[in-house]
Amino acid sequence: MAHARFWKMVAVAGVSTLLASGAVRAEDGLDSSAFHQIIKNQMSAFATGNAQAAFSFATSSLQQRFQTPEFFMEMVRQGYQPVYRPQSVTFGRSKMTKLGPTQEVYVTGPKGKNWLALYSFEQQDDGSWKISGCYLTTADGFSA
């Protein structure tokens, strides 16, 4: 549990630094359809309780960090309820940062609260994309 909180704090610090430095910019040429599909597929895996499938959309570094699909699923269940059990999902902009592409996802969580999930992606050696992180924050002015 402390391990998951540590990595969440690292992600928050990294995203905060990028936003504060102005390093995030809209990327018109970025093909967001691949990111949308990956996120939808992972959310479907969460919804059906398929830990192995959900884990497969994470980068190898995230997989090493969380060690097993079951531990990963439990971390998401405990710390990321809005993406684990969303009521609704709306995709925002794709952006390129110094650390790679990100995808905005507006979700309404299981209790009706609105959230912004900022997913980061990393391109793999085979050209595919995997999720490298997810930063979750409240989005009071938006709804999914």
Short mmCIF file of C-alpha atoms in Angstrom, two decimals:
data_model
loop_
_atom_site.label_atom_id
_atom_site.label_comp_id
_atom_site.label_asym_id
_atom_site.label_seq_id
_atom_site.Cartn_x
_atom_site.Cartn_y
_atom_site.Cartn_z
CA MET A 1 0.00 0.00 0.00
CA ALA A 2 2.79 2.43 0.91
CA HIS A 3 4.57 1.36 -2.27
CA ALA A 4 1.55 2.34 -4.40
CA ARG A 5 1.19 5.67 -2.59
CA PHE A 6 4.88 6.41 -3.19
CA TRP A 7 4.52 5.86 -6.95
CA LYS A 8 1.33 7.89 -7.05
CA MET A 9 3.19 10.77 -5.37
CA VAL A 10 6.03 10.42 -7.89
CA ALA A 11 3.52 10.61 -10.74
CA VAL A 12 1.84 13.67 -9.20
CA ALA A 13 5.19 15.42 -8.84
CA GLY A 14 6.18 14.61 -12.41
CA VAL A 15 2.93 15.78 -13.95
CA SER A 16 2.90 18.89 -11.76
CA THR A 17 6.42 19.76 -12.88
CA LEU A 18 5.49 19.35 -16.54
CA LEU A 19 2.37 21.48 -16.19
CA ALA A 20 4.19 24.19 -14.23
CA SER A 21 7.04 24.35 -16.75
CA GLY A 22 4.72 24.70 -19.71
CA ALA A 23 6.11 21.49 -21.18
CA VAL A 24 2.67 20.19 -22.08
CA ARG A 25 1.40 21.21 -25.51
CA ALA A 26 -1.39 20.07 -27.77
CA GLU A 27 -0.18 17.68 -30.43
CA ASP A 28 -2.37 17.95 -33.52
CA GLY A 29 -0.59 15.12 -35.34
CA LEU A 30 -0.86 12.65 -32.46
CA ASP A 31 -3.06 9.64 -33.29
CA SER A 32 -5.20 9.45 -30.19
CA SER A 33 -7.35 6.56 -31.45
CA ALA A 34 -4.73 4.04 -30.30
CA PHE A 35 -4.68 5.59 -26.81
CA HIS A 36 -8.49 5.59 -26.64
CA GLN A 37 -8.64 1.91 -27.56
CA ILE A 38 -5.96 0.90 -25.03
CA ILE A 39 -7.74 2.77 -22.23
CA LYS A 40 -11.15 1.34 -23.22
CA ASN A 41 -9.68 -2.17 -23.31
CA GLN A 42 -8.08 -1.78 -19.90
CA MET A 43 -11.29 -0.38 -18.40
CA SER A 44 -13.18 -3.36 -19.89
CA ALA A 45 -10.68 -5.69 -18.24
CA PHE A 46 -11.23 -3.91 -14.91
CA ALA A 47 -15.01 -4.23 -15.34
CA THR A 48 -14.82 -7.97 -15.98
CA GLY A 49 -12.24 -8.61 -13.25
CA ASN A 50 -9.64 -9.77 -15.77
CA ALA A 51 -6.45 -8.83 -13.92
CA GLN A 52 -4.16 -10.46 -16.50
CA ALA A 53 -5.67 -8.47 -19.37
CA ALA A 54 -5.66 -5.19 -17.39
CA PHE A 55 -2.02 -5.76 -16.45
CA SER A 56 -1.07 -6.43 -20.08
CA PHE A 57 -1.75 -2.79 -21.05
CA ALA A 58 0.91 -1.52 -18.60
CA THR A 59 4.54 -0.99 -19.55
CA SER A 60 7.06 -3.57 -18.41
CA SER A 61 8.42 -1.10 -15.84
CA LEU A 62 4.95 -0.78 -14.27
CA GLN A 63 4.54 -4.54 -14.39
CA GLN A 64 7.86 -4.97 -12.59
CA ARG A 65 6.83 -2.38 -10.00
CA PHE A 66 3.52 -4.10 -9.21
CA GLN A 67 4.86 -7.65 -9.73
CA THR A 68 1.60 -9.54 -10.34
CA PRO A 69 -1.67 -8.84 -12.16
CA GLU A 70 -3.56 -9.40 -8.91
CA PHE A 71 -1.48 -6.85 -6.96
CA PHE A 72 -1.89 -4.36 -9.83
CA MET A 73 -5.66 -4.91 -9.90
CA GLU A 74 -5.91 -4.43 -6.14
CA MET A 75 -3.90 -1.19 -6.32
CA VAL A 76 -6.24 0.14 -9.02
CA ARG A 77 -9.33 -1.01 -7.10
CA GLN A 78 -8.16 0.79 -3.95
CA GLY A 79 -6.64 3.94 -5.41
CA TYR A 80 -8.28 4.50 -8.79
CA GLN A 81 -12.01 3.73 -8.33
CA PRO A 82 -13.08 6.31 -10.97
CA VAL A 83 -11.23 4.42 -13.74
CA TYR A 84 -11.80 1.02 -12.13
CA ARG A 85 -15.60 1.43 -12.09
CA PRO A 86 -16.52 4.53 -14.13
CA GLN A 87 -20.14 5.50 -14.69
CA SER A 88 -19.20 7.36 -17.86
CA VAL A 89 -16.06 8.13 -19.86
CA THR A 90 -15.26 10.99 -22.25
CA PHE A 91 -11.93 11.42 -23.99
CA GLY A 92 -10.28 14.82 -23.98
CA ARG A 93 -7.16 15.98 -25.79
CA SER A 94 -4.02 14.02 -26.50
CA LYS A 95 -0.89 15.98 -25.65
CA MET A 96 2.82 15.51 -26.12
CA THR A 97 5.08 16.15 -23.13
CA LYS A 98 8.83 15.90 -22.64
CA LEU A 99 8.17 12.44 -21.20
CA GLY A 100 5.91 11.26 -24.03
CA PRO A 101 2.26 11.41 -25.02
CA THR A 102 -0.61 11.80 -22.60
CA GLN A 103 -4.36 11.36 -22.98
CA GLU A 104 -6.99 13.28 -21.01
CA VAL A 105 -9.92 11.12 -19.91
CA TYR A 106 -12.89 12.64 -18.10
CA VAL A 107 -14.67 10.07 -15.97
CA THR A 108 -17.62 10.09 -13.66
CA GLY A 109 -16.74 7.79 -10.80
CA PRO A 110 -18.98 5.22 -9.12
CA LYS A 111 -20.25 7.82 -6.62
CA GLY A 112 -21.10 10.42 -9.30
CA LYS A 113 -18.02 12.62 -8.78
CA ASN A 114 -16.21 13.95 -11.87
CA TRP A 115 -12.52 13.23 -12.40
CA LEU A 116 -9.74 13.88 -14.89
CA ALA A 117 -7.50 10.89 -15.49
CA LEU A 118 -4.30 11.86 -17.30
CA TYR A 119 -2.81 8.72 -18.84
CA SER A 120 0.80 8.66 -19.98
CA PHE A 121 2.05 6.31 -22.69
CA GLU A 122 5.34 4.81 -23.74
CA GLN A 123 6.05 3.37 -27.16
CA GLN A 124 7.38 -0.18 -27.08
CA ASP A 125 10.16 -1.66 -29.22
CA ASP A 126 7.56 -3.29 -31.48
CA GLY A 127 5.89 0.11 -32.12
CA SER A 128 2.88 -0.54 -29.89
CA TRP A 129 1.86 1.74 -27.03
CA LYS A 130 1.47 0.83 -23.35
CA ILE A 131 0.22 2.80 -20.38
CA SER A 132 3.11 4.12 -18.30
CA GLY A 133 1.02 5.86 -15.64
CA CYS A 134 -2.25 7.47 -14.68
CA TYR A 135 -2.63 10.69 -12.68
CA LEU A 136 -6.11 11.15 -11.22
CA THR A 137 -7.52 14.48 -10.03
CA THR A 138 -10.98 15.89 -9.39
CA ALA A 139 -12.55 17.79 -12.28
CA ASP A 140 -15.39 19.74 -10.73
CA GLY A 141 -16.01 21.90 -13.81
CA PHE A 142 -16.28 18.98 -16.21
CA SER A 143 -18.47 15.97 -16.59
CA ALA A 144 -17.90 12.81 -18.56
#
